[in-house]
PDB file of C-alpha atoms and ligand atoms in Angstrom:
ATOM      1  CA  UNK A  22      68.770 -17.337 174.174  1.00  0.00           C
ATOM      2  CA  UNK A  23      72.680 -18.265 175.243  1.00  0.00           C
ATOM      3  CA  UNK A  24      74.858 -17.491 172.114  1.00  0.00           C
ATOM      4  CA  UNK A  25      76.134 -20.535 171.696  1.00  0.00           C
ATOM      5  CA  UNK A  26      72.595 -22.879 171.633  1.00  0.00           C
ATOM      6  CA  UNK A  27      70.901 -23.709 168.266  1.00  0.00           C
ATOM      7  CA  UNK A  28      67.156 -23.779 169.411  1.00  0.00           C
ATOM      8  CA  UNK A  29      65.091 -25.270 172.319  1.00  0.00           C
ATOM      9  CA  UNK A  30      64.440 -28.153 171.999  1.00  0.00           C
ATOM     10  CA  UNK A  31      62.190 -28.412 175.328  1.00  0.00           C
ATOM     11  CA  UNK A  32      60.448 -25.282 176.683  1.00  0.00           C
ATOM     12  CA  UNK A  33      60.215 -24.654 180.507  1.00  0.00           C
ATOM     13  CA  UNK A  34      57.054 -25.017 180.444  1.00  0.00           C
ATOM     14  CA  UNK A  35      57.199 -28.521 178.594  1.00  0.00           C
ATOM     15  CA  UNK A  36      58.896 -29.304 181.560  1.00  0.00           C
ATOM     16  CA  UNK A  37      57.028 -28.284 184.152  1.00  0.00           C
ATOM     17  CA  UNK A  38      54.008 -30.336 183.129  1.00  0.00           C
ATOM     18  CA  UNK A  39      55.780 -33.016 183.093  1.00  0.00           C
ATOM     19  CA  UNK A  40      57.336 -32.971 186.092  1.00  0.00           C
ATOM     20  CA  UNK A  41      54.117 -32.360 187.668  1.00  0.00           C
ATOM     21  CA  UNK A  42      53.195 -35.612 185.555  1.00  0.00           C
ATOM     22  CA  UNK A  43      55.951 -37.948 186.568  1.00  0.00           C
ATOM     23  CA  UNK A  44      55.926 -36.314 190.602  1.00  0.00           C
ATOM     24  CA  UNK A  45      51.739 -37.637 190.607  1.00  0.00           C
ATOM     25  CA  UNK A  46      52.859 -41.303 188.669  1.00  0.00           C
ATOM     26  CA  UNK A  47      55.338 -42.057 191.263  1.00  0.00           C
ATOM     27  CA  UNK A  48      53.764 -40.579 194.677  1.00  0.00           C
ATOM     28  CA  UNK A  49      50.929 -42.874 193.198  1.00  0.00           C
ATOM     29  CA  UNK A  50      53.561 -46.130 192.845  1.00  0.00           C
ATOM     30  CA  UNK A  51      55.489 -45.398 196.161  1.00  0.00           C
ATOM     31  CA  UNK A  52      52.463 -44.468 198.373  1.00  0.00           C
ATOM     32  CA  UNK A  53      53.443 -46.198 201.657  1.00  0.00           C
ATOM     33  CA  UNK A  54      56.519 -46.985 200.882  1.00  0.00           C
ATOM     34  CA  UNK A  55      58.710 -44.151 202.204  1.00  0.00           C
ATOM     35  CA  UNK A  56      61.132 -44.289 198.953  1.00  0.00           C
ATOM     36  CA  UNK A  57      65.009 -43.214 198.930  1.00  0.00           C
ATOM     37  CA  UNK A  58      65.509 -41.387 195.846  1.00  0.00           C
ATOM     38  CA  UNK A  59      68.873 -41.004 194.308  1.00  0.00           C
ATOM     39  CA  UNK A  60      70.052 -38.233 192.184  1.00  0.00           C
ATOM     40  CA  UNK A  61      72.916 -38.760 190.431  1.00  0.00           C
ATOM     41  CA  UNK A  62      74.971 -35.756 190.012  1.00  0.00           C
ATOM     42  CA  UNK A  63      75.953 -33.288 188.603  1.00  0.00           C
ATOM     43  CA  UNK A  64      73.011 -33.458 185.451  1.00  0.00           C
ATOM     44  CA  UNK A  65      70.109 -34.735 187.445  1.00  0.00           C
ATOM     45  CA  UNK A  66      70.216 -31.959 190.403  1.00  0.00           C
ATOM     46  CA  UNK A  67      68.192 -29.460 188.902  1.00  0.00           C
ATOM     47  CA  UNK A  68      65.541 -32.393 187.558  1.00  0.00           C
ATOM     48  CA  UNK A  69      65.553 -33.793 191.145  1.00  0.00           C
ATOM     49  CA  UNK A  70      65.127 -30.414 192.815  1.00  0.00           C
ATOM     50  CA  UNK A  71      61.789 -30.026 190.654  1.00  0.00           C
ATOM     51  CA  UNK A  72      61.104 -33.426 190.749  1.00  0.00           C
ATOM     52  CA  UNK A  73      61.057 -34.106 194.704  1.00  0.00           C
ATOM     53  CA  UNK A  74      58.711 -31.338 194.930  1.00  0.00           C
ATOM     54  CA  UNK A  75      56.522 -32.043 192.612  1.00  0.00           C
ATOM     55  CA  UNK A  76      55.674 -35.903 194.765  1.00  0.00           C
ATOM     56  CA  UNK A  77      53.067 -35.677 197.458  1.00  0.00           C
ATOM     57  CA  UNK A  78      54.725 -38.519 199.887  1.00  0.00           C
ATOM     58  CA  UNK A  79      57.233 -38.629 202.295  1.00  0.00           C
ATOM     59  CA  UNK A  80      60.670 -39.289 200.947  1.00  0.00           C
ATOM     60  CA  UNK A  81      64.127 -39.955 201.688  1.00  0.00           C
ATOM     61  CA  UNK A  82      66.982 -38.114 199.327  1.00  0.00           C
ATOM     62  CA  UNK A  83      70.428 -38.984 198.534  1.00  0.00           C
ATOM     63  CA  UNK A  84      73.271 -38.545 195.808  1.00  0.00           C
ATOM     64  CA  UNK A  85      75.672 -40.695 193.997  1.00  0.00           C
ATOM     65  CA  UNK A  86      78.740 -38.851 191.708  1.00  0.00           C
ATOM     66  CA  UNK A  87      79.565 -41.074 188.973  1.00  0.00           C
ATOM     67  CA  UNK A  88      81.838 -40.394 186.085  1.00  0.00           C
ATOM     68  CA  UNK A  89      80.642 -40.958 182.224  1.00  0.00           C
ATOM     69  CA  UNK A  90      81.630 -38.157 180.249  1.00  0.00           C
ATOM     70  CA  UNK A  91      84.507 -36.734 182.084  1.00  0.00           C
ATOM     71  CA  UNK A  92      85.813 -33.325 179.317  1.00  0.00           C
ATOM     72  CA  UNK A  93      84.355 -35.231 175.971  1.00  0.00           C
ATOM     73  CA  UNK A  94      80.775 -35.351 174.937  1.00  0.00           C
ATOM     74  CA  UNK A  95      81.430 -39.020 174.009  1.00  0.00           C
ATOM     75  CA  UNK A  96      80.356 -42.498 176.361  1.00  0.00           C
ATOM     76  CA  UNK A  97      83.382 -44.461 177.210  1.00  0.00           C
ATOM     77  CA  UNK A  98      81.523 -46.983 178.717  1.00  0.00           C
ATOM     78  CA  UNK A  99      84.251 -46.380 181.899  1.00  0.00           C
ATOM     79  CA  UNK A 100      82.407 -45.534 184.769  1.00  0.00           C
ATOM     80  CA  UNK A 101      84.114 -44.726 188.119  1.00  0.00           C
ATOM     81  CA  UNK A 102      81.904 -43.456 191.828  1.00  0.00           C
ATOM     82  CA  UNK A 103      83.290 -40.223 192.656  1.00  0.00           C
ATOM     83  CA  UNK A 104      80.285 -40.035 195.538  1.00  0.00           C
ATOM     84  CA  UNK A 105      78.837 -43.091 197.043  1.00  0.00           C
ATOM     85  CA  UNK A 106      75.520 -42.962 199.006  1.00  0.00           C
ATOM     86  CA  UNK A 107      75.433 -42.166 202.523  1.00  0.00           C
ATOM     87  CA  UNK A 108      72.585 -44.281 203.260  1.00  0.00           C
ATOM     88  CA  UNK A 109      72.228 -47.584 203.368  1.00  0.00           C
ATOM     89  CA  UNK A 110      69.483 -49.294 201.010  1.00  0.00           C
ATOM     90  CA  UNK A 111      69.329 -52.722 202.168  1.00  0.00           C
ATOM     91  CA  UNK A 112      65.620 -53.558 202.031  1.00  0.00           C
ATOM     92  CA  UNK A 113      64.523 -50.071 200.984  1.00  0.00           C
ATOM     93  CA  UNK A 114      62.438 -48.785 197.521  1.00  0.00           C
ATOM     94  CA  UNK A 115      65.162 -46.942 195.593  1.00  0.00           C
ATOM     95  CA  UNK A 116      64.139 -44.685 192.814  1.00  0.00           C
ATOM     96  CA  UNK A 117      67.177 -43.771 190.710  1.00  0.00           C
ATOM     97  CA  UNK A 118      66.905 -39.870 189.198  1.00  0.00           C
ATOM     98  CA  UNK A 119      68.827 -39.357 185.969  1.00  0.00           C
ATOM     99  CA  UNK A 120      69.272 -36.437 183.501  1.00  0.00           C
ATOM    100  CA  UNK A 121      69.351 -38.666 180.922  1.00  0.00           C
ATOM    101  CA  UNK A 122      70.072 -42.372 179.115  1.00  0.00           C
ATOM    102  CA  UNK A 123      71.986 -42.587 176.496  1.00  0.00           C
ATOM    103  CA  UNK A 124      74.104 -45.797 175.313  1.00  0.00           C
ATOM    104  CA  UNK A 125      72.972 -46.972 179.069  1.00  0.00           C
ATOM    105  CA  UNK A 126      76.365 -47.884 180.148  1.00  0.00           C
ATOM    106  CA  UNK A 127      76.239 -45.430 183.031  1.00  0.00           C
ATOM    107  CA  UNK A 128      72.847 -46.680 184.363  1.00  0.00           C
ATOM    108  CA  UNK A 129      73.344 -50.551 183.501  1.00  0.00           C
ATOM    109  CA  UNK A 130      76.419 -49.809 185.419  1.00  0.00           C
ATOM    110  CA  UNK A 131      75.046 -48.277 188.713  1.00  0.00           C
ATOM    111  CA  UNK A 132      72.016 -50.539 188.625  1.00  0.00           C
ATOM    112  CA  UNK A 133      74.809 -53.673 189.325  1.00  0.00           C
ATOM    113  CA  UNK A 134      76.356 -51.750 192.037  1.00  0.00           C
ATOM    114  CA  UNK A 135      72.544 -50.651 193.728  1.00  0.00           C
ATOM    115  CA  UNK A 136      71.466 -54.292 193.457  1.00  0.00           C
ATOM    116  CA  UNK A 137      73.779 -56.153 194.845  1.00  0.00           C
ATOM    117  CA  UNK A 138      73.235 -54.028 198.090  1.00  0.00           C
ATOM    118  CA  UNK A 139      69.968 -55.678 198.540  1.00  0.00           C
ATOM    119  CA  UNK A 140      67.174 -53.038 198.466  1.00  0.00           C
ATOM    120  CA  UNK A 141      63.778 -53.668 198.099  1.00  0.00           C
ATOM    121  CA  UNK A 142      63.455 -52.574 194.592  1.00  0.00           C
ATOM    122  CA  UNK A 143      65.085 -50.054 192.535  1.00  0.00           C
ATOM    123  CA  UNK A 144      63.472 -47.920 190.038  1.00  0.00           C
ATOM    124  CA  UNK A 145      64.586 -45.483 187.217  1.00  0.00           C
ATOM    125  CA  UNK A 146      63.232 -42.020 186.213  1.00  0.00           C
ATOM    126  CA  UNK A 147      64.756 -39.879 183.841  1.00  0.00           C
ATOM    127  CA  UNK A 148      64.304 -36.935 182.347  1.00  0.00           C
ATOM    128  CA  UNK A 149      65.306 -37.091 178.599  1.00  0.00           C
ATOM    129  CA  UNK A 150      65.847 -40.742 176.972  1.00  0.00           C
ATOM    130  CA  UNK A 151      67.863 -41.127 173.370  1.00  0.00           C
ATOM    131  CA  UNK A 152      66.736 -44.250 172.483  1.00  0.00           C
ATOM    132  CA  UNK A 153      68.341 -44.949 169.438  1.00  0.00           C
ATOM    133  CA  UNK A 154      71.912 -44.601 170.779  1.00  0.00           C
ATOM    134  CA  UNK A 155      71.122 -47.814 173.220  1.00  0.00           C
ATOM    135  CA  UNK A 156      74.184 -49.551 173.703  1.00  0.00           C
ATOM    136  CA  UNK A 157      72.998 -51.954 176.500  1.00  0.00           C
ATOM    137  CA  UNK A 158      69.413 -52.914 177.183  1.00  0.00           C
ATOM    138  CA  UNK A 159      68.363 -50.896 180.421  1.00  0.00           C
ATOM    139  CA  UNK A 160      65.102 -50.910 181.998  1.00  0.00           C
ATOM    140  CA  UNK A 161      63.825 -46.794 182.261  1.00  0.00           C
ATOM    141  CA  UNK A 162      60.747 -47.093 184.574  1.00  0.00           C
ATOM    142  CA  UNK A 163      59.911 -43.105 184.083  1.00  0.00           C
ATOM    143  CA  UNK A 164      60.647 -41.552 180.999  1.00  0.00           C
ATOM    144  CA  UNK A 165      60.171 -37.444 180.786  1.00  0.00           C
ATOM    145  CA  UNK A 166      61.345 -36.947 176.987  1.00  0.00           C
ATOM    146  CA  UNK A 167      61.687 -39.547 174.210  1.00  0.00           C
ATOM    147  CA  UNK A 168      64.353 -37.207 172.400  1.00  0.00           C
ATOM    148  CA  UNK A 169      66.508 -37.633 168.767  1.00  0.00           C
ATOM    149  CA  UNK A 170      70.126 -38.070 168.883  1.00  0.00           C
ATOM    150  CA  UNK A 171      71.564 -34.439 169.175  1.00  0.00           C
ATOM    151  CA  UNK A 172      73.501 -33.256 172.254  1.00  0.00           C
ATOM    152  CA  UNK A 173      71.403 -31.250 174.251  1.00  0.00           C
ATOM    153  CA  UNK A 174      72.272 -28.708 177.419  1.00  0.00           C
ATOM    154  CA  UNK A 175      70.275 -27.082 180.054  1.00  0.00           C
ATOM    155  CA  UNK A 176      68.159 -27.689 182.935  1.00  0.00           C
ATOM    156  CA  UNK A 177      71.441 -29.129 184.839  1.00  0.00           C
ATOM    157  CA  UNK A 178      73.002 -30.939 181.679  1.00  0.00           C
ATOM    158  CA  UNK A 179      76.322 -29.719 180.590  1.00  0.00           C
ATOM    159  CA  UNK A 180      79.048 -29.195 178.097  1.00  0.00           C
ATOM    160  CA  UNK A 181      82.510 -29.081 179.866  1.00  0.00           C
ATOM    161  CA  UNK A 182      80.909 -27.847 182.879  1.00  0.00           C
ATOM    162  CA  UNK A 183      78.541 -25.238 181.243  1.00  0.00           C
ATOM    163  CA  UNK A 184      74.739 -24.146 180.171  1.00  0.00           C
ATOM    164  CA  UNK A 185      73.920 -26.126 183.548  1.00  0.00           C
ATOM    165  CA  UNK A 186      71.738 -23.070 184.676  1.00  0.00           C
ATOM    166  CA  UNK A 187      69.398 -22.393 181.663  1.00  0.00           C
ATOM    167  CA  UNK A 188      66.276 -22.685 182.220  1.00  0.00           C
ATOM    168  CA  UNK A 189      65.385 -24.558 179.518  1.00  0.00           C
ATOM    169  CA  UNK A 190      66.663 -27.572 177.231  1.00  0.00           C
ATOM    170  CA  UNK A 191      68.768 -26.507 174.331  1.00  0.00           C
ATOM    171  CA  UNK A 192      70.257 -28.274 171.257  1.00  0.00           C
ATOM    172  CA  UNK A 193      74.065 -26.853 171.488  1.00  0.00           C
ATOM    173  CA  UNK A 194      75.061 -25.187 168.539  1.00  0.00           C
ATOM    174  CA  UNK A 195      77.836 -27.548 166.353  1.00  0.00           C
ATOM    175  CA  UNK A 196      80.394 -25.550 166.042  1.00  0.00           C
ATOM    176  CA  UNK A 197      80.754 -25.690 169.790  1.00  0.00           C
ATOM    177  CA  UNK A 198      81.675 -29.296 170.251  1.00  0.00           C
ATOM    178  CA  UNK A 199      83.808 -30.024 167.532  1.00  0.00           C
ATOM    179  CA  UNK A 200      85.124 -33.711 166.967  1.00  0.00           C
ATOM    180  CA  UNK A 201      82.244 -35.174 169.002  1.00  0.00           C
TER     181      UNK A 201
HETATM  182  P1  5GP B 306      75.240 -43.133 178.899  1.00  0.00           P
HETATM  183  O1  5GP B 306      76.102 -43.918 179.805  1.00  0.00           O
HETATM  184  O2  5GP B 306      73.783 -43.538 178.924  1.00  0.00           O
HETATM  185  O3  5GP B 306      75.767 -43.108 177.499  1.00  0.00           O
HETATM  186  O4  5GP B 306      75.388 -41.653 179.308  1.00  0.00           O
HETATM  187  C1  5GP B 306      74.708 -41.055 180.313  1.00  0.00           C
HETATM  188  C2  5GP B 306      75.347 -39.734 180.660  1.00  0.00           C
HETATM  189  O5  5GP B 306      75.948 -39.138 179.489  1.00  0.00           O
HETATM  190  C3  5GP B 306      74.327 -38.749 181.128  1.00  0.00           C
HETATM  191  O6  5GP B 306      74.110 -38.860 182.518  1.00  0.00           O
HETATM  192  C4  5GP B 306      74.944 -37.441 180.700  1.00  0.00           C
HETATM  193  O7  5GP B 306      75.840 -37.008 181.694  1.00  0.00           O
HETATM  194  C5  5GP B 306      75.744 -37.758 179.459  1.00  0.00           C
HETATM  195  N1  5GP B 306      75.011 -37.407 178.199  1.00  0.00           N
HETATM  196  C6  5GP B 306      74.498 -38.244 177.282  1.00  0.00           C
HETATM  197  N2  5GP B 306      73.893 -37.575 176.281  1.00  0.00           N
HETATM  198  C7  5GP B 306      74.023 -36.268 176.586  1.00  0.00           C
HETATM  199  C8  5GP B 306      73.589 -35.059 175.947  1.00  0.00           C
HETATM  200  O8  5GP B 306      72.940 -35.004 174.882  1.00  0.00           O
HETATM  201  N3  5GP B 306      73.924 -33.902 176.583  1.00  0.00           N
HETATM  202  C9  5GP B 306      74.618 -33.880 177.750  1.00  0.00           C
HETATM  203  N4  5GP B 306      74.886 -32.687 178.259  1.00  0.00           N
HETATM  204  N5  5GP B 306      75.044 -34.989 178.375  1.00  0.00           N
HETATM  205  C10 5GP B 306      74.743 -36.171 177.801  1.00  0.00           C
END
């Protein structure tokens, strides 16, 4: 395990059968319907890399770059596109991938900006959900992990840019993020 993790708080394994879970729930929902799913980077690419390939229907895949974060491990509730789509979604089934929902503010936020484009429907799945640190009510149509409030890393989610690559997801030891 990294040196500077606590424990794991989700196995790889955990994962996979989820994924495999969530990729049969929504190639069930979208059959037909030829679905643009968004990742929204950086936290969600290594969710959405598992994710696509775990759905058995064609599908269309894009990327939005949002900021929430930025250096702190605190929501400021400012969010700012640093990558818009490339495709346009007017009258298309848009599935929204996340790492994970926290206050909401970041999702509430991008699920103005998707819907005033006009698409068909848009959708929600994320990986890891902290429900009790809801800020803003946010509908979360595919939840992988109900999890407790503790800042996690791994499996693409980060602290100041690190622990993206583990494998696994990993409750980050305090002493690393001070003054959180
Ligand atoms: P929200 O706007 O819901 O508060 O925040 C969503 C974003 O905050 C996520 O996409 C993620 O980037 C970041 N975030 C929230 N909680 C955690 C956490 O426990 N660990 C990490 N690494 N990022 C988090």
């Amino acid at each position: 395990m990294h040196q500077d993790v606590e424990k794991i708080l989700i196995s790889a394994a955990e994962i996979k059968e989820k994924i495999d879970e969530l990729g049969r729930a929504i190639s069930r929902d979208y059959s037909g319907k030829y679905p643009l799913v968004v990742g929204i980077l950086k936290g969600a690419s290594v969710f959405m890399a598992d994710l696509i390939r775990a759905m058995s229907i064609d599908v269309q895949i894009d990327f939005m770059a949002v900021s929430s974060y930025g250096a702190s491990s605190k929501s400021t509730g400012v969010v700012r596109i640093l990558k818009d789509l490339e495709q346009n979604i007017e009258g298309r089934h848009v599935l929204i991938v996340e790492d994970i929902v926290d206050t909401g503010l970041t999702l509430n936020y991008l699920l103005e900006i998707l819907k005033a484009r006009g698409p068909a429907s848009v959708r929600v799945c994320t990986l890891l959900d902290k429900p009790s640190r809801r800020e803003i009510n946010v509908p979360v149509d595919y939840n992988g992990f109900s999890i407790p409030d503790e800042f996690v890393v791994g499996y693409g989610l980060d602290y100041r840019e690190k622990y993206r690559n583990l494998p696994e997801i990993y409750v980050l030891k305090k002493g690393v993020y001070k003054g959180r």
